[in-house]
């Protein structure tokens, strides 16, 4: 029994209710289930996170991470969600690459097999 990684990733996104969060658009509330949607959502969260602070160092200043500081907590949560979405982008992309490689291998195998059959029949006719 094989598990389709794309289906698994889509199911995880549905269970977690990860949506694009685009208000007033045709995609409002749509669960992220493709590479392009995950990339768009990750980029959006990155823009919002950088609105809090341009970098993590700027957020902390001279201090250390303080989980009781709502700004730092929001930044950390945004960073985690951004990483989660970019991981989904990598997973979707890897799945597409492996699928394309598999299709190429099948086509190559069929072509080589067909060539072998034709050459075998030609050798039988010539003999």
PDB file of N, CA and C in Angstrom, residues 8-108:
ATOM      1  N   UNK A   8      -1.229  13.221   1.212  1.00  0.00           N
ATOM      2  CA  UNK A   8      -0.943  13.325   2.643  1.00  0.00           C
ATOM      3  C   UNK A   8      -0.776  14.790   3.049  1.00  0.00           C
ATOM      4  N   UNK A   9      -0.020  15.561   2.251  1.00  0.00           N
ATOM      5  CA  UNK A   9       0.202  16.974   2.556  1.00  0.00           C
ATOM      6  C   UNK A   9      -1.111  17.748   2.479  1.00  0.00           C
ATOM      7  N   UNK A  10      -1.930  17.460   1.468  1.00  0.00           N
ATOM      8  CA  UNK A  10      -3.224  18.136   1.348  1.00  0.00           C
ATOM      9  C   UNK A  10      -4.107  17.819   2.551  1.00  0.00           C
ATOM     10  N   UNK A  11      -4.087  16.558   2.992  1.00  0.00           N
ATOM     11  CA  UNK A  11      -4.902  16.156   4.137  1.00  0.00           C
ATOM     12  C   UNK A  11      -4.446  16.870   5.414  1.00  0.00           C
ATOM     13  N   UNK A  12      -3.139  16.984   5.610  1.00  0.00           N
ATOM     14  CA  UNK A  12      -2.610  17.683   6.789  1.00  0.00           C
ATOM     15  C   UNK A  12      -3.055  19.140   6.772  1.00  0.00           C
ATOM     16  N   UNK A  13      -2.989  19.779   5.608  1.00  0.00           N
ATOM     17  CA  UNK A  13      -3.413  21.180   5.493  1.00  0.00           C
ATOM     18  C   UNK A  13      -4.912  21.317   5.797  1.00  0.00           C
ATOM     19  N   UNK A  14      -5.700  20.345   5.343  1.00  0.00           N
ATOM     20  CA  UNK A  14      -7.147  20.400   5.614  1.00  0.00           C
ATOM     21  C   UNK A  14      -7.442  20.210   7.099  1.00  0.00           C
ATOM     22  N   UNK A  15      -6.759  19.238   7.724  1.00  0.00           N
ATOM     23  CA  UNK A  15      -6.985  18.960   9.147  1.00  0.00           C
ATOM     24  C   UNK A  15      -6.632  20.180   9.989  1.00  0.00           C
ATOM     25  N   UNK A  16      -5.536  20.847   9.647  1.00  0.00           N
ATOM     26  CA  UNK A  16      -5.095  22.024  10.398  1.00  0.00           C
ATOM     27  C   UNK A  16      -5.845  23.293   9.996  1.00  0.00           C
ATOM     28  N   UNK A  17      -6.685  23.207   8.977  1.00  0.00           N
ATOM     29  CA  UNK A  17      -7.451  24.360   8.464  1.00  0.00           C
ATOM     30  C   UNK A  17      -6.531  25.514   8.089  1.00  0.00           C
ATOM     31  N   UNK A  18      -5.432  25.191   7.403  1.00  0.00           N
ATOM     32  CA  UNK A  18      -4.509  26.220   6.924  1.00  0.00           C
ATOM     33  C   UNK A  18      -5.111  26.798   5.651  1.00  0.00           C
ATOM     34  N   UNK A  19      -5.545  28.058   5.744  1.00  0.00           N
ATOM     35  CA  UNK A  19      -6.176  28.711   4.598  1.00  0.00           C
ATOM     36  C   UNK A  19      -5.350  29.909   4.167  1.00  0.00           C
ATOM     37  N   UNK A  20      -5.682  30.413   3.003  1.00  0.00           N
ATOM     38  CA  UNK A  20      -4.949  31.561   2.478  1.00  0.00           C
ATOM     39  C   UNK A  20      -5.219  32.826   3.278  1.00  0.00           C
ATOM     40  N   UNK A  21      -6.398  32.950   3.852  1.00  0.00           N
ATOM     41  CA  UNK A  21      -6.712  34.133   4.644  1.00  0.00           C
ATOM     42  C   UNK A  21      -6.817  35.396   3.820  1.00  0.00           C
ATOM     43  N   UNK A  22      -7.182  35.263   2.566  1.00  0.00           N
ATOM     44  CA  UNK A  22      -7.335  36.428   1.694  1.00  0.00           C
ATOM     45  C   UNK A  22      -8.795  36.845   1.749  1.00  0.00           C
ATOM     46  N   UNK A  23      -9.035  37.991   2.325  1.00  0.00           N
ATOM     47  CA  UNK A  23     -10.407  38.453   2.492  1.00  0.00           C
ATOM     48  C   UNK A  23     -10.925  39.083   1.210  1.00  0.00           C
ATOM     49  N   UNK A  24     -12.201  38.851   0.947  1.00  0.00           N
ATOM     50  CA  UNK A  24     -12.854  39.488  -0.188  1.00  0.00           C
ATOM     51  C   UNK A  24     -12.421  38.944  -1.532  1.00  0.00           C
ATOM     52  N   UNK A  25     -11.671  37.883  -1.545  1.00  0.00           N
ATOM     53  CA  UNK A  25     -11.224  37.300  -2.806  1.00  0.00           C
ATOM     54  C   UNK A  25     -11.956  35.987  -3.037  1.00  0.00           C
ATOM     55  N   UNK A  26     -11.852  35.499  -4.234  1.00  0.00           N
ATOM     56  CA  UNK A  26     -12.512  34.245  -4.560  1.00  0.00           C
ATOM     57  C   UNK A  26     -11.886  33.074  -3.807  1.00  0.00           C
ATOM     58  N   UNK A  27     -10.667  33.245  -3.295  1.00  0.00           N
ATOM     59  CA  UNK A  27      -9.976  32.179  -2.581  1.00  0.00           C
ATOM     60  C   UNK A  27     -10.161  32.246  -1.072  1.00  0.00           C
ATOM     61  N   UNK A  28     -10.998  33.152  -0.591  1.00  0.00           N
ATOM     62  CA  UNK A  28     -11.174  33.318   0.851  1.00  0.00           C
ATOM     63  C   UNK A  28     -11.591  32.000   1.496  1.00  0.00           C
ATOM     64  N   UNK A  29     -10.868  31.591   2.510  1.00  0.00           N
ATOM     65  CA  UNK A  29     -11.198  30.387   3.254  1.00  0.00           C
ATOM     66  C   UNK A  29     -10.815  29.094   2.568  1.00  0.00           C
ATOM     67  N   UNK A  30     -10.234  29.154   1.384  1.00  0.00           N
ATOM     68  CA  UNK A  30      -9.843  27.941   0.672  1.00  0.00           C
ATOM     69  C   UNK A  30      -8.623  27.330   1.349  1.00  0.00           C
ATOM     70  N   UNK A  31      -8.680  26.029   1.577  1.00  0.00           N
ATOM     71  CA  UNK A  31      -7.563  25.335   2.205  1.00  0.00           C
ATOM     72  C   UNK A  31      -6.399  25.263   1.219  1.00  0.00           C
ATOM     73  N   UNK A  32      -5.202  25.487   1.718  1.00  0.00           N
ATOM     74  CA  UNK A  32      -4.003  25.435   0.884  1.00  0.00           C
ATOM     75  C   UNK A  32      -3.748  23.980   0.503  1.00  0.00           C
ATOM     76  N   UNK A  33      -3.726  23.717  -0.801  1.00  0.00           N
ATOM     77  CA  UNK A  33      -3.504  22.343  -1.250  1.00  0.00           C
ATOM     78  C   UNK A  33      -2.650  22.264  -2.512  1.00  0.00           C
ATOM     79  N   UNK A  34      -1.829  23.279  -2.730  1.00  0.00           N
ATOM     80  CA  UNK A  34      -0.931  23.238  -3.883  1.00  0.00           C
ATOM     81  C   UNK A  34       0.346  24.009  -3.564  1.00  0.00           C
ATOM     82  N   UNK A  35       1.359  23.775  -4.382  1.00  0.00           N
ATOM     83  CA  UNK A  35       2.639  24.449  -4.207  1.00  0.00           C
ATOM     84  C   UNK A  35       2.474  25.959  -4.310  1.00  0.00           C
ATOM     85  N   UNK A  36       1.756  26.420  -5.322  1.00  0.00           N
ATOM     86  CA  UNK A  36       1.597  27.864  -5.545  1.00  0.00           C
ATOM     87  C   UNK A  36       0.880  28.540  -4.377  1.00  0.00           C
ATOM     88  N   UNK A  37      -0.159  27.890  -3.855  1.00  0.00           N
ATOM     89  CA  UNK A  37      -0.902  28.472  -2.731  1.00  0.00           C
ATOM     90  C   UNK A  37      -0.042  28.515  -1.471  1.00  0.00           C
ATOM     91  N   UNK A  38       0.720  27.456  -1.215  1.00  0.00           N
ATOM     92  CA  UNK A  38       1.595  27.439  -0.037  1.00  0.00           C
ATOM     93  C   UNK A  38       2.673  28.514  -0.158  1.00  0.00           C
ATOM     94  N   UNK A  39       3.217  28.685  -1.360  1.00  0.00           N
ATOM     95  CA  UNK A  39       4.234  29.721  -1.592  1.00  0.00           C
ATOM     96  C   UNK A  39       3.641  31.107  -1.353  1.00  0.00           C
ATOM     97  N   UNK A  40       2.442  31.342  -1.873  1.00  0.00           N
ATOM     98  CA  UNK A  40       1.791  32.647  -1.723  1.00  0.00           C
ATOM     99  C   UNK A  40       1.504  32.945  -0.249  1.00  0.00           C
ATOM    100  N   UNK A  41       1.003  31.943   0.464  1.00  0.00           N
ATOM    101  CA  UNK A  41       0.695  32.135   1.881  1.00  0.00           C
ATOM    102  C   UNK A  41       1.972  32.374   2.690  1.00  0.00           C
ATOM    103  N   UNK A  42       3.031  31.621   2.404  1.00  0.00           N
ATOM    104  CA  UNK A  42       4.304  31.818   3.099  1.00  0.00           C
ATOM    105  C   UNK A  42       4.873  33.205   2.860  1.00  0.00           C
ATOM    106  N   UNK A  43       4.799  33.667   1.611  1.00  0.00           N
ATOM    107  CA  UNK A  43       5.292  35.008   1.286  1.00  0.00           C
ATOM    108  C   UNK A  43       4.478  36.090   1.989  1.00  0.00           C
ATOM    109  N   UNK A  44       3.157  35.884   2.073  1.00  0.00           N
ATOM    110  CA  UNK A  44       2.286  36.849   2.755  1.00  0.00           C
ATOM    111  C   UNK A  44       2.635  36.931   4.237  1.00  0.00           C
ATOM    112  N   UNK A  45       2.818  35.776   4.863  1.00  0.00           N
ATOM    113  CA  UNK A  45       3.168  35.758   6.287  1.00  0.00           C
ATOM    114  C   UNK A  45       4.534  36.409   6.502  1.00  0.00           C
ATOM    115  N   UNK A  46       5.476  36.180   5.580  1.00  0.00           N
ATOM    116  CA  UNK A  46       6.800  36.809   5.704  1.00  0.00           C
ATOM    117  C   UNK A  46       6.670  38.330   5.681  1.00  0.00           C
ATOM    118  N   UNK A  47       5.841  38.850   4.768  1.00  0.00           N
ATOM    119  CA  UNK A  47       5.639  40.304   4.707  1.00  0.00           C
ATOM    120  C   UNK A  47       5.052  40.827   6.012  1.00  0.00           C
ATOM    121  N   UNK A  48       4.055  40.125   6.545  1.00  0.00           N
ATOM    122  CA  UNK A  48       3.430  40.554   7.798  1.00  0.00           C
ATOM    123  C   UNK A  48       4.422  40.472   8.956  1.00  0.00           C
ATOM    124  N   UNK A  49       5.213  39.395   8.980  1.00  0.00           N
ATOM    125  CA  UNK A  49       6.203  39.220  10.051  1.00  0.00           C
ATOM    126  C   UNK A  49       7.249  40.329   9.998  1.00  0.00           C
ATOM    127  N   UNK A  50       7.662  40.687   8.814  1.00  0.00           N
ATOM    128  CA  UNK A  50       8.649  41.765   8.685  1.00  0.00           C
ATOM    129  C   UNK A  50       8.048  43.123   9.038  1.00  0.00           C
ATOM    130  N   UNK A  51       6.728  43.216   9.055  1.00  0.00           N
ATOM    131  CA  UNK A  51       6.072  44.426   9.530  1.00  0.00           C
ATOM    132  C   UNK A  51       6.229  44.587  11.036  1.00  0.00           C
ATOM    133  N   UNK A  52       6.359  43.462  11.746  1.00  0.00           N
ATOM    134  CA  UNK A  52       6.591  43.503  13.191  1.00  0.00           C
ATOM    135  C   UNK A  52       8.030  43.925  13.460  1.00  0.00           C
ATOM    136  N   UNK A  53       8.962  43.281  12.774  1.00  0.00           N
ATOM    137  CA  UNK A  53      10.397  43.604  12.884  1.00  0.00           C
ATOM    138  C   UNK A  53      11.080  43.076  11.626  1.00  0.00           C
ATOM    139  N   UNK A  54      11.993  43.854  11.054  1.00  0.00           N
ATOM    140  CA  UNK A  54      12.643  43.420   9.810  1.00  0.00           C
ATOM    141  C   UNK A  54      13.423  42.110   9.955  1.00  0.00           C
ATOM    142  N   UNK A  55      14.074  41.922  11.106  1.00  0.00           N
ATOM    143  CA  UNK A  55      14.827  40.692  11.356  1.00  0.00           C
ATOM    144  C   UNK A  55      14.606  40.257  12.797  1.00  0.00           C
ATOM    145  N   UNK A  56      14.995  39.027  13.076  1.00  0.00           N
ATOM    146  CA  UNK A  56      14.879  38.506  14.432  1.00  0.00           C
ATOM    147  C   UNK A  56      15.772  39.290  15.386  1.00  0.00           C
ATOM    148  N   UNK A  57      16.955  39.667  14.926  1.00  0.00           N
ATOM    149  CA  UNK A  57      17.877  40.462  15.760  1.00  0.00           C
ATOM    150  C   UNK A  57      17.266  41.812  16.114  1.00  0.00           C
ATOM    151  N   UNK A  58      16.599  42.435  15.145  1.00  0.00           N
ATOM    152  CA  UNK A  58      15.939  43.718  15.416  1.00  0.00           C
ATOM    153  C   UNK A  58      14.830  43.552  16.449  1.00  0.00           C
ATOM    154  N   UNK A  59      14.136  42.429  16.394  1.00  0.00           N
ATOM    155  CA  UNK A  59      13.059  42.167  17.347  1.00  0.00           C
ATOM    156  C   UNK A  59      13.604  42.084  18.769  1.00  0.00           C
ATOM    157  N   UNK A  60      14.696  41.360  18.937  1.00  0.00           N
ATOM    158  CA  UNK A  60      15.244  41.141  20.272  1.00  0.00           C
ATOM    159  C   UNK A  60      16.035  42.329  20.790  1.00  0.00           C
ATOM    160  N   UNK A  61      16.614  43.088  19.891  1.00  0.00           N
ATOM    161  CA  UNK A  61      17.478  44.182  20.331  1.00  0.00           C
ATOM    162  C   UNK A  61      18.704  43.602  21.007  1.00  0.00           C
ATOM    163  N   UNK A  62      18.950  44.012  22.218  1.00  0.00           N
ATOM    164  CA  UNK A  62      20.105  43.508  22.970  1.00  0.00           C
ATOM    165  C   UNK A  62      19.715  42.372  23.907  1.00  0.00           C
ATOM    166  N   UNK A  63      18.430  42.092  24.023  1.00  0.00           N
ATOM    167  CA  UNK A  63      17.976  41.105  24.999  1.00  0.00           C
ATOM    168  C   UNK A  63      17.858  39.706  24.430  1.00  0.00           C
ATOM    169  N   UNK A  64      17.183  38.857  25.197  1.00  0.00           N
ATOM    170  CA  UNK A  64      16.916  37.485  24.803  1.00  0.00           C
ATOM    171  C   UNK A  64      15.426  37.348  24.549  1.00  0.00           C
ATOM    172  N   UNK A  65      15.061  36.228  23.947  1.00  0.00           N
ATOM    173  CA  UNK A  65      13.654  35.971  23.654  1.00  0.00           C
ATOM    174  C   UNK A  65      12.843  35.921  24.944  1.00  0.00           C
ATOM    175  N   UNK A  66      11.744  36.644  24.962  1.00  0.00           N
ATOM    176  CA  UNK A  66      10.857  36.696  26.126  1.00  0.00           C
ATOM    177  C   UNK A  66       9.476  36.220  25.693  1.00  0.00           C
ATOM    178  N   UNK A  67       9.087  34.981  26.054  1.00  0.00           N
ATOM    179  CA  UNK A  67       7.797  34.454  25.616  1.00  0.00           C
ATOM    180  C   UNK A  67       6.593  35.176  26.219  1.00  0.00           C
ATOM    181  N   UNK A  68       6.818  36.043  27.210  1.00  0.00           N
ATOM    182  CA  UNK A  68       5.700  36.803  27.772  1.00  0.00           C
ATOM    183  C   UNK A  68       5.457  38.100  27.008  1.00  0.00           C
ATOM    184  N   UNK A  69       6.372  38.462  26.121  1.00  0.00           N
ATOM    185  CA  UNK A  69       6.222  39.662  25.289  1.00  0.00           C
ATOM    186  C   UNK A  69       5.349  39.299  24.085  1.00  0.00           C
ATOM    187  N   UNK A  70       4.139  39.883  23.989  1.00  0.00           N
ATOM    188  CA  UNK A  70       3.233  39.524  22.893  1.00  0.00           C
ATOM    189  C   UNK A  70       3.824  39.763  21.500  1.00  0.00           C
ATOM    190  N   UNK A  71       4.625  40.796  21.346  1.00  0.00           N
ATOM    191  CA  UNK A  71       5.229  41.073  20.040  1.00  0.00           C
ATOM    192  C   UNK A  71       6.202  39.969  19.655  1.00  0.00           C
ATOM    193  N   UNK A  72       7.046  39.572  20.601  1.00  0.00           N
ATOM    194  CA  UNK A  72       8.002  38.507  20.314  1.00  0.00           C
ATOM    195  C   UNK A  72       7.298  37.174  20.091  1.00  0.00           C
ATOM    196  N   UNK A  73       6.241  36.927  20.843  1.00  0.00           N
ATOM    197  CA  UNK A  73       5.487  35.687  20.685  1.00  0.00           C
ATOM    198  C   UNK A  73       4.801  35.636  19.320  1.00  0.00           C
ATOM    199  N   UNK A  74       4.193  36.736  18.916  1.00  0.00           N
ATOM    200  CA  UNK A  74       3.547  36.804  17.602  1.00  0.00           C
ATOM    201  C   UNK A  74       4.568  36.593  16.497  1.00  0.00           C
ATOM    202  N   UNK A  75       5.729  37.206  16.639  1.00  0.00           N
ATOM    203  CA  UNK A  75       6.799  37.066  15.648  1.00  0.00           C
ATOM    204  C   UNK A  75       7.228  35.603  15.546  1.00  0.00           C
ATOM    205  N   UNK A  76       7.419  34.947  16.684  1.00  0.00           N
ATOM    206  CA  UNK A  76       7.850  33.547  16.695  1.00  0.00           C
ATOM    207  C   UNK A  76       6.790  32.642  16.076  1.00  0.00           C
ATOM    208  N   UNK A  77       5.524  32.908  16.375  1.00  0.00           N
ATOM    209  CA  UNK A  77       4.451  32.106  15.786  1.00  0.00           C
ATOM    210  C   UNK A  77       4.384  32.309  14.275  1.00  0.00           C
ATOM    211  N   UNK A  78       4.568  33.537  13.828  1.00  0.00           N
ATOM    212  CA  UNK A  78       4.580  33.816  12.388  1.00  0.00           C
ATOM    213  C   UNK A  78       5.755  33.110  11.722  1.00  0.00           C
ATOM    214  N   UNK A  79       6.892  33.111  12.382  1.00  0.00           N
ATOM    215  CA  UNK A  79       8.076  32.440  11.843  1.00  0.00           C
ATOM    216  C   UNK A  79       7.835  30.937  11.722  1.00  0.00           C
ATOM    217  N   UNK A  80       7.205  30.345  12.736  1.00  0.00           N
ATOM    218  CA  UNK A  80       6.889  28.915  12.690  1.00  0.00           C
ATOM    219  C   UNK A  80       5.923  28.588  11.554  1.00  0.00           C
ATOM    220  N   UNK A  81       4.871  29.376  11.403  1.00  0.00           N
ATOM    221  CA  UNK A  81       3.905  29.124  10.336  1.00  0.00           C
ATOM    222  C   UNK A  81       4.540  29.331   8.968  1.00  0.00           C
ATOM    223  N   UNK A  82       5.375  30.344   8.853  1.00  0.00           N
ATOM    224  CA  UNK A  82       6.081  30.596   7.587  1.00  0.00           C
ATOM    225  C   UNK A  82       6.951  29.384   7.223  1.00  0.00           C
ATOM    226  N   UNK A  83       7.694  28.866   8.194  1.00  0.00           N
ATOM    227  CA  UNK A  83       8.534  27.690   7.947  1.00  0.00           C
ATOM    228  C   UNK A  83       7.696  26.478   7.564  1.00  0.00           C
ATOM    229  N   UNK A  84       6.563  26.298   8.207  1.00  0.00           N
ATOM    230  CA  UNK A  84       5.650  25.193   7.907  1.00  0.00           C
ATOM    231  C   UNK A  84       5.180  25.278   6.457  1.00  0.00           C
ATOM    232  N   UNK A  85       4.820  26.473   6.028  1.00  0.00           N
ATOM    233  CA  UNK A  85       4.334  26.644   4.658  1.00  0.00           C
ATOM    234  C   UNK A  85       5.450  26.441   3.636  1.00  0.00           C
ATOM    235  N   UNK A  86       6.642  26.928   3.925  1.00  0.00           N
ATOM    236  CA  UNK A  86       7.751  26.715   2.993  1.00  0.00           C
ATOM    237  C   UNK A  86       8.162  25.246   2.951  1.00  0.00           C
ATOM    238  N   UNK A  87       8.000  24.526   4.047  1.00  0.00           N
ATOM    239  CA  UNK A  87       8.237  23.086   4.038  1.00  0.00           C
ATOM    240  C   UNK A  87       7.219  22.400   3.124  1.00  0.00           C
ATOM    241  N   UNK A  88       5.982  22.880   3.148  1.00  0.00           N
ATOM    242  CA  UNK A  88       4.961  22.343   2.244  1.00  0.00           C
ATOM    243  C   UNK A  88       5.335  22.617   0.792  1.00  0.00           C
ATOM    244  N   UNK A  89       5.890  23.796   0.518  1.00  0.00           N
ATOM    245  CA  UNK A  89       6.336  24.124  -0.844  1.00  0.00           C
ATOM    246  C   UNK A  89       7.390  23.113  -1.297  1.00  0.00           C
ATOM    247  N   UNK A  90       8.349  22.828  -0.430  1.00  0.00           N
ATOM    248  CA  UNK A  90       9.402  21.867  -0.769  1.00  0.00           C
ATOM    249  C   UNK A  90       8.802  20.482  -0.991  1.00  0.00           C
ATOM    250  N   UNK A  91       7.873  20.077  -0.129  1.00  0.00           N
ATOM    251  CA  UNK A  91       7.260  18.753  -0.266  1.00  0.00           C
ATOM    252  C   UNK A  91       6.486  18.632  -1.574  1.00  0.00           C
ATOM    253  N   UNK A  92       5.685  19.645  -1.895  1.00  0.00           N
ATOM    254  CA  UNK A  92       4.943  19.607  -3.156  1.00  0.00           C
ATOM    255  C   UNK A  92       5.904  19.581  -4.341  1.00  0.00           C
ATOM    256  N   UNK A  93       6.953  20.389  -4.293  1.00  0.00           N
ATOM    257  CA  UNK A  93       7.923  20.443  -5.388  1.00  0.00           C
ATOM    258  C   UNK A  93       8.675  19.132  -5.560  1.00  0.00           C
ATOM    259  N   UNK A  94       9.093  18.532  -4.447  1.00  0.00           N
ATOM    260  CA  UNK A  94       9.804  17.261  -4.511  1.00  0.00           C
ATOM    261  C   UNK A  94       8.909  16.175  -5.093  1.00  0.00           C
ATOM    262  N   UNK A  95       7.660  16.158  -4.682  1.00  0.00           N
ATOM    263  CA  UNK A  95       6.719  15.175  -5.208  1.00  0.00           C
ATOM    264  C   UNK A  95       6.555  15.333  -6.712  1.00  0.00           C
ATOM    265  N   UNK A  96       6.445  16.564  -7.175  1.00  0.00           N
ATOM    266  CA  UNK A  96       6.318  16.798  -8.617  1.00  0.00           C
ATOM    267  C   UNK A  96       7.567  16.342  -9.357  1.00  0.00           C
ATOM    268  N   UNK A  97       8.736  16.609  -8.807  1.00  0.00           N
ATOM    269  CA  UNK A  97       9.994  16.205  -9.448  1.00  0.00           C
ATOM    270  C   UNK A  97      10.114  14.688  -9.532  1.00  0.00           C
ATOM    271  N   UNK A  98       9.797  14.012  -8.443  1.00  0.00           N
ATOM    272  CA  UNK A  98       9.890  12.552  -8.424  1.00  0.00           C
ATOM    273  C   UNK A  98       8.869  11.949  -9.384  1.00  0.00           C
ATOM    274  N   UNK A  99       7.672  12.503  -9.430  1.00  0.00           N
ATOM    275  CA  UNK A  99       6.650  12.020 -10.360  1.00  0.00           C
ATOM    276  C   UNK A  99       7.109  12.197 -11.802  1.00  0.00           C
ATOM    277  N   UNK A 100       7.664  13.353 -12.121  1.00  0.00           N
ATOM    278  CA  UNK A 100       8.155  13.602 -13.483  1.00  0.00           C
ATOM    279  C   UNK A 100       9.286  12.640 -13.833  1.00  0.00           C
ATOM    280  N   UNK A 101      10.186  12.381 -12.892  1.00  0.00           N
ATOM    281  CA  UNK A 101      11.276  11.428 -13.139  1.00  0.00           C
ATOM    282  C   UNK A 101      10.731  10.028 -13.390  1.00  0.00           C
ATOM    283  N   UNK A 102       9.744   9.636 -12.619  1.00  0.00           N
ATOM    284  CA  UNK A 102       9.129   8.321 -12.805  1.00  0.00           C
ATOM    285  C   UNK A 102       8.465   8.188 -14.162  1.00  0.00           C
ATOM    286  N   UNK A 103       7.749   9.218 -14.572  1.00  0.00           N
ATOM    287  CA  UNK A 103       7.103   9.196 -15.885  1.00  0.00           C
ATOM    288  C   UNK A 103       8.158   9.094 -16.981  1.00  0.00           C
ATOM    289  N   UNK A 104       9.243   9.858 -16.851  1.00  0.00           N
ATOM    290  CA  UNK A 104      10.326   9.804 -17.829  1.00  0.00           C
ATOM    291  C   UNK A 104      10.915   8.399 -17.905  1.00  0.00           C
ATOM    292  N   UNK A 105      11.118   7.765 -16.746  1.00  0.00           N
ATOM    293  CA  UNK A 105      11.684   6.415 -16.733  1.00  0.00           C
ATOM    294  C   UNK A 105      10.758   5.408 -17.404  1.00  0.00           C
ATOM    295  N   UNK A 106       9.461   5.518 -17.169  1.00  0.00           N
ATOM    296  CA  UNK A 106       8.497   4.612 -17.799  1.00  0.00           C
ATOM    297  C   UNK A 106       8.515   4.800 -19.310  1.00  0.00           C
ATOM    298  N   UNK A 107       8.489   6.046 -19.763  1.00  0.00           N
ATOM    299  CA  UNK A 107       8.516   6.321 -21.209  1.00  0.00           C
ATOM    300  C   UNK A 107       9.811   5.794 -21.828  1.00  0.00           C
ATOM    301  N   UNK A 108      10.937   6.011 -21.151  1.00  0.00           N
ATOM    302  CA  UNK A 108      12.220   5.508 -21.649  1.00  0.00           C
ATOM    303  C   UNK A 108      12.217   3.984 -21.710  1.00  0.00           C
TER     304      UNK A 108
END
